[in-house]
Amino acid sequence: MAMGRPMKFEAGEALDKAVEVFWQRGFAATTPQALADELGIGRGSLYNTFKSKHHLFNLALHRYSASRITALAAGLEGPGPILPRLREAMRTLAGIGDHRYGCLIVNSVAELGSTDEGVADVAKDLFLQIEHTFRAALERARTTGELTPDRVPADSASALLAAVIGTSVLAKSGADPTQLNRILDATLKDV
């Protein structure tokens, strides 16, 4: 029984690189050859490991989504004031100041959401998780007195999510970070 050649790359590291490539270029503009080059593997290994560009894209979206929600939850946990941490979490999710890529999920929905059910499903799930995490943080803020009892955390969480998504699009378009910070600050002020 003949054995295939052993894999000479770590699939998790390759997937992390694929996230970056798709995030920077989008799905349509990313060729299989560009993926193979960026991942440092041959096209045969790319297809043997990840089946197709589309399958790799879906894996990258799931990996990105999981990392975003994990980082968000970790950043909002712990003692101390919640609203400053919420502001920083919103800045991070929107990509303000770090890069001009926006959010991979928001970008993917804009590119493929109406024609690719898998992309739409990943986006819906991530947005729901972000909103839920925002809501839990706002409920804690209301309990500690940072927010007045008349505020409805569910409504505020929805507004924060909308602000993050919109700000992400503006960040990708090259908007001034000062303007983007003002948008987030105004949204947080109204929660």
C-alpha positions as YAML, in Angstrom:
chain: A
units: angstrom
residues:
- id: 1
  name: MET
  ca: [0.00, 0.00, 0.00]
- id: 2
  name: ALA
  ca: [1.57, 3.27, -1.11]
- id: 3
  name: MET
  ca: [1.49, 6.23, 1.18]
- id: 4
  name: GLY
  ca: [1.15, 9.83, 0.02]
- id: 5
  name: ARG
  ca: [3.81, 12.39, 0.68]
- id: 6
  name: PRO
  ca: [3.59, 13.87, 4.16]
- id: 7
  name: MET
  ca: [2.21, 17.36, 4.54]
- id: 8
  name: LYS
  ca: [5.02, 19.90, 4.86]
- id: 9
  name: PHE
  ca: [2.92, 22.65, 6.38]
- id: 10
  name: GLU
  ca: [0.67, 23.09, 9.35]
- id: 11
  name: ALA
  ca: [-2.97, 23.44, 8.25]
- id: 12
  name: GLY
  ca: [-3.87, 25.84, 11.09]
- id: 13
  name: GLU
  ca: [-1.07, 28.24, 10.18]
- id: 14
  name: ALA
  ca: [-2.06, 28.04, 6.53]
- id: 15
  name: LEU
  ca: [-5.64, 28.82, 7.48]
- id: 16
  name: ASP
  ca: [-4.51, 31.87, 9.46]
- id: 17
  name: LYS
  ca: [-2.62, 33.09, 6.40]
- id: 18
  name: ALA
  ca: [-5.68, 32.45, 4.23]
- id: 19
  name: VAL
  ca: [-7.75, 34.65, 6.56]
- id: 20
  name: GLU
  ca: [-5.29, 37.49, 5.94]
- id: 21
  name: VAL
  ca: [-5.27, 36.99, 2.18]
- id: 22
  name: PHE
  ca: [-9.07, 36.93, 1.88]
- id: 23
  name: TRP
  ca: [-9.36, 39.84, 4.31]
- id: 24
  name: GLN
  ca: [-7.00, 41.99, 2.26]
- id: 25
  name: ARG
  ca: [-8.19, 40.99, -1.23]
- id: 26
  name: GLY
  ca: [-11.73, 39.62, -0.96]
- id: 27
  name: PHE
  ca: [-12.95, 36.33, -2.38]
- id: 28
  name: ALA
  ca: [-13.16, 37.15, -6.10]
- id: 29
  name: ALA
  ca: [-9.78, 38.90, -6.29]
- id: 30
  name: THR
  ca: [-7.97, 36.03, -4.55]
- id: 31
  name: THR
  ca: [-6.74, 33.46, -7.04]
- id: 32
  name: PRO
  ca: [-5.85, 29.89, -6.07]
- id: 33
  name: GLN
  ca: [-2.28, 30.63, -7.16]
- id: 34
  name: ALA
  ca: [-2.13, 33.70, -4.92]
- id: 35
  name: LEU
  ca: [-3.37, 31.56, -2.02]
- id: 36
  name: ALA
  ca: [-0.78, 28.88, -2.71]
- id: 37
  name: ASP
  ca: [1.96, 31.52, -2.92]
- id: 38
  name: GLU
  ca: [0.90, 33.31, 0.27]
- id: 39
  name: LEU
  ca: [0.43, 30.07, 2.18]
- id: 40
  name: GLY
  ca: [3.78, 28.80, 0.96]
- id: 41
  name: ILE
  ca: [2.35, 25.55, -0.42]
- id: 42
  name: GLY
  ca: [1.83, 24.04, -3.84]
- id: 43
  name: ARG
  ca: [-1.54, 24.22, -5.55]
- id: 44
  name: GLY
  ca: [-1.84, 20.44, -5.24]
- id: 45
  name: SER
  ca: [-1.41, 20.66, -1.48]
- id: 46
  name: LEU
  ca: [-3.89, 23.52, -1.38]
- id: 47
  name: TYR
  ca: [-6.57, 21.44, -3.09]
- id: 48
  name: ASN
  ca: [-5.67, 18.20, -1.28]
- id: 49
  name: THR
  ca: [-5.94, 19.89, 2.10]
- id: 50
  name: PHE
  ca: [-8.68, 22.46, 1.58]
- id: 51
  name: LYS
  ca: [-10.67, 20.94, -1.36]
- id: 52
  name: SER
  ca: [-11.38, 24.24, -3.12]
- id: 53
  name: LYS
  ca: [-10.90, 27.97, -2.87]
- id: 54
  name: HIS
  ca: [-14.51, 28.32, -1.75]
- id: 55
  name: HIS
  ca: [-14.12, 25.69, 0.96]
- id: 56
  name: LEU
  ca: [-10.96, 27.38, 2.21]
- id: 57
  name: PHE
  ca: [-12.80, 30.70, 2.19]
- id: 58
  name: ASN
  ca: [-15.57, 29.26, 4.34]
- id: 59
  name: LEU
  ca: [-13.02, 27.80, 6.75]
- id: 60
  name: ALA
  ca: [-11.28, 31.20, 6.89]
- id: 61
  name: LEU
  ca: [-14.59, 32.96, 7.64]
- id: 62
  name: HIS
  ca: [-15.32, 30.54, 10.49]
- id: 63
  name: ARG
  ca: [-11.81, 30.93, 11.91]
- id: 64
  name: TYR
  ca: [-12.00, 34.72, 11.72]
- id: 65
  name: SER
  ca: [-15.44, 34.72, 13.29]
- id: 66
  name: ALA
  ca: [-14.38, 32.47, 16.18]
- id: 67
  name: SER
  ca: [-11.29, 34.57, 16.88]
- id: 68
  name: ARG
  ca: [-13.32, 37.80, 16.86]
- id: 69
  name: ILE
  ca: [-15.93, 36.57, 19.31]
- id: 70
  name: THR
  ca: [-13.31, 35.04, 21.60]
- id: 71
  name: ALA
  ca: [-11.32, 38.28, 21.70]
- id: 72
  name: LEU
  ca: [-14.47, 40.34, 22.21]
- id: 73
  name: ALA
  ca: [-15.66, 38.25, 25.16]
- id: 74
  name: ALA
  ca: [-12.20, 38.26, 26.75]
- id: 75
  name: GLY
  ca: [-11.88, 42.03, 26.38]
- id: 76
  name: LEU
  ca: [-15.22, 42.67, 28.08]
- id: 77
  name: GLU
  ca: [-14.72, 40.31, 31.01]
- id: 78
  name: GLY
  ca: [-13.24, 41.23, 34.35]
- id: 79
  name: PRO
  ca: [-13.65, 43.93, 36.94]
- id: 80
  name: GLY
  ca: [-13.74, 47.65, 36.34]
- id: 81
  name: PRO
  ca: [-15.72, 49.99, 34.14]
- id: 82
  name: ILE
  ca: [-17.36, 48.33, 31.17]
- id: 83
  name: LEU
  ca: [-18.09, 51.25, 28.85]
- id: 84
  name: PRO
  ca: [-14.43, 52.08, 28.11]
- id: 85
  name: ARG
  ca: [-13.85, 48.40, 27.30]
- id: 86
  name: LEU
  ca: [-16.91, 48.41, 25.06]
- id: 87
  name: ARG
  ca: [-15.53, 51.40, 23.19]
- id: 88
  name: GLU
  ca: [-12.19, 49.67, 22.67]
- id: 89
  name: ALA
  ca: [-13.93, 46.47, 21.58]
- id: 90
  name: MET
  ca: [-15.96, 48.41, 19.02]
- id: 91
  name: ARG
  ca: [-12.81, 50.11, 17.69]
- id: 92
  name: THR
  ca: [-11.11, 46.74, 17.35]
- id: 93
  name: LEU
  ca: [-14.07, 45.10, 15.62]
- id: 94
  name: ALA
  ca: [-14.30, 47.97, 13.13]
- id: 95
  name: GLY
  ca: [-10.53, 48.02, 12.55]
- id: 96
  name: ILE
  ca: [-10.10, 51.68, 13.40]
- id: 97
  name: GLY
  ca: [-6.45, 52.68, 13.18]
- id: 98
  name: ASP
  ca: [-5.09, 49.16, 12.80]
- id: 99
  name: HIS
  ca: [-5.62, 48.67, 9.09]
- id: 100
  name: ARG
  ca: [-7.93, 49.62, 6.25]
- id: 101
  name: TYR
  ca: [-9.44, 46.18, 5.68]
- id: 102
  name: GLY
  ca: [-12.67, 46.74, 7.59]
- id: 103
  name: CYS
  ca: [-14.21, 43.51, 8.87]
- id: 104
  name: LEU
  ca: [-13.73, 40.32, 6.86]
- id: 105
  name: ILE
  ca: [-17.30, 39.21, 7.54]
- id: 106
  name: VAL
  ca: [-18.84, 42.57, 6.63]
- id: 107
  name: ASN
  ca: [-16.70, 42.69, 3.47]
- id: 108
  name: SER
  ca: [-17.72, 39.14, 2.55]
- id: 109
  name: VAL
  ca: [-21.41, 39.87, 3.03]
- id: 110
  name: ALA
  ca: [-21.07, 42.94, 0.81]
- id: 111
  name: GLU
  ca: [-19.31, 40.86, -1.84]
- id: 112
  name: LEU
  ca: [-21.22, 37.57, -1.67]
- id: 113
  name: GLY
  ca: [-23.95, 37.68, 0.97]
- id: 114
  name: SER
  ca: [-26.88, 37.72, -1.42]
- id: 115
  name: THR
  ca: [-25.52, 34.85, -3.53]
- id: 116
  name: ASP
  ca: [-23.67, 32.68, -1.00]
- id: 117
  name: GLU
  ca: [-25.82, 31.26, 1.77]
- id: 118
  name: GLY
  ca: [-22.76, 30.03, 3.68]
- id: 119
  name: VAL
  ca: [-21.33, 33.55, 3.90]
- id: 120
  name: ALA
  ca: [-24.69, 34.93, 5.00]
- id: 121
  name: ASP
  ca: [-25.00, 32.23, 7.68]
- id: 122
  name: VAL
  ca: [-21.53, 32.91, 9.11]
- id: 123
  name: ALA
  ca: [-22.31, 36.63, 9.19]
- id: 124
  name: LYS
  ca: [-25.69, 36.17, 10.88]
- id: 125
  name: ASP
  ca: [-24.11, 33.94, 13.50]
- id: 126
  name: LEU
  ca: [-21.22, 36.30, 14.20]
- id: 127
  name: PHE
  ca: [-23.47, 39.36, 14.36]
- id: 128
  name: LEU
  ca: [-25.84, 37.55, 16.73]
- id: 129
  name: GLN
  ca: [-22.93, 36.55, 18.97]
- id: 130
  name: ILE
  ca: [-21.52, 40.08, 18.98]
- id: 131
  name: GLU
  ca: [-24.91, 41.52, 19.84]
- id: 132
  name: HIS
  ca: [-25.38, 38.95, 22.61]
- id: 133
  name: THR
  ca: [-21.92, 39.75, 24.02]
- id: 134
  name: PHE
  ca: [-22.63, 43.50, 23.88]
- id: 135
  name: ARG
  ca: [-25.97, 42.92, 25.62]
- id: 136
  name: ALA
  ca: [-24.38, 40.92, 28.44]
- id: 137
  name: ALA
  ca: [-21.77, 43.66, 28.95]
- id: 138
  name: LEU
  ca: [-24.46, 46.36, 28.98]
- id: 139
  name: GLU
  ca: [-26.51, 44.38, 31.50]
- id: 140
  name: ARG
  ca: [-23.45, 44.24, 33.76]
- id: 141
  name: ALA
  ca: [-22.93, 47.98, 33.24]
- id: 142
  name: ARG
  ca: [-26.52, 48.63, 34.26]
- id: 143
  name: THR
  ca: [-26.07, 46.45, 37.36]
- id: 144
  name: THR
  ca: [-22.94, 48.36, 38.40]
- id: 145
  name: GLY
  ca: [-24.56, 51.75, 37.81]
- id: 146
  name: GLU
  ca: [-22.58, 52.73, 34.71]
- id: 147
  name: LEU
  ca: [-25.86, 52.79, 32.82]
- id: 148
  name: THR
  ca: [-29.15, 54.08, 34.15]
- id: 149
  name: PRO
  ca: [-31.84, 51.47, 34.88]
- id: 150
  name: ASP
  ca: [-34.11, 52.93, 32.19]
- id: 151
  name: ARG
  ca: [-31.73, 51.80, 29.40]
- id: 152
  name: VAL
  ca: [-32.69, 48.62, 27.55]
- id: 153
  name: PRO
  ca: [-29.53, 46.57, 27.00]
- id: 154
  name: ALA
  ca: [-31.01, 44.63, 24.06]
- id: 155
  name: ASP
  ca: [-31.82, 47.85, 22.18]
- id: 156
  name: SER
  ca: [-28.45, 49.37, 22.99]
- id: 157
  name: ALA
  ca: [-26.62, 46.21, 21.91]
- id: 158
  name: SER
  ca: [-28.39, 46.36, 18.53]
- id: 159
  name: ALA
  ca: [-27.35, 50.00, 18.10]
- id: 160
  name: LEU
  ca: [-23.73, 49.19, 18.98]
- id: 161
  name: LEU
  ca: [-23.67, 46.34, 16.46]
- id: 162
  name: ALA
  ca: [-25.05, 48.60, 13.73]
- id: 163
  name: ALA
  ca: [-22.44, 51.23, 14.58]
- id: 164
  name: VAL
  ca: [-19.63, 48.65, 14.37]
- id: 165
  name: ILE
  ca: [-20.80, 47.35, 11.00]
- id: 166
  name: GLY
  ca: [-21.23, 50.83, 9.53]
- id: 167
  name: THR
  ca: [-17.95, 52.06, 10.96]
- id: 168
  name: SER
  ca: [-16.19, 49.01, 9.55]
- id: 169
  name: VAL
  ca: [-17.39, 49.92, 6.06]
- id: 170
  name: LEU
  ca: [-16.26, 53.51, 6.57]
- id: 171
  name: ALA
  ca: [-12.87, 52.31, 7.84]
- id: 172
  name: LYS
  ca: [-12.41, 50.19, 4.71]
- id: 173
  name: SER
  ca: [-13.21, 53.22, 2.56]
- id: 174
  name: GLY
  ca: [-10.35, 55.13, 4.19]
- id: 175
  name: ALA
  ca: [-12.39, 57.43, 6.43]
- id: 176
  name: ASP
  ca: [-10.49, 59.48, 8.97]
- id: 177
  name: PRO
  ca: [-10.06, 57.58, 12.27]
- id: 178
  name: THR
  ca: [-11.07, 60.74, 14.17]
- id: 179
  name: GLN
  ca: [-14.44, 60.71, 12.42]
- id: 180
  name: LEU
  ca: [-14.84, 56.98, 13.09]
- id: 181
  name: ASN
  ca: [-14.08, 57.44, 16.77]
- id: 182
  name: ARG
  ca: [-16.68, 60.22, 16.95]
- id: 183
  name: ILE
  ca: [-19.30, 57.87, 15.51]
- id: 184
  name: LEU
  ca: [-18.55, 55.20, 18.10]
- id: 185
  name: ASP
  ca: [-18.43, 57.73, 20.94]
- id: 186
  name: ALA
  ca: [-21.79, 59.20, 19.93]
- id: 187
  name: THR
  ca: [-23.33, 55.72, 19.76]
- id: 188
  name: LEU
  ca: [-21.96, 54.76, 23.18]
- id: 189
  name: LYS
  ca: [-23.17, 58.06, 24.64]
- id: 190
  name: ASP
  ca: [-26.72, 57.13, 23.66]
- id: 191
  name: VAL
  ca: [-26.73, 53.66, 25.29]
...
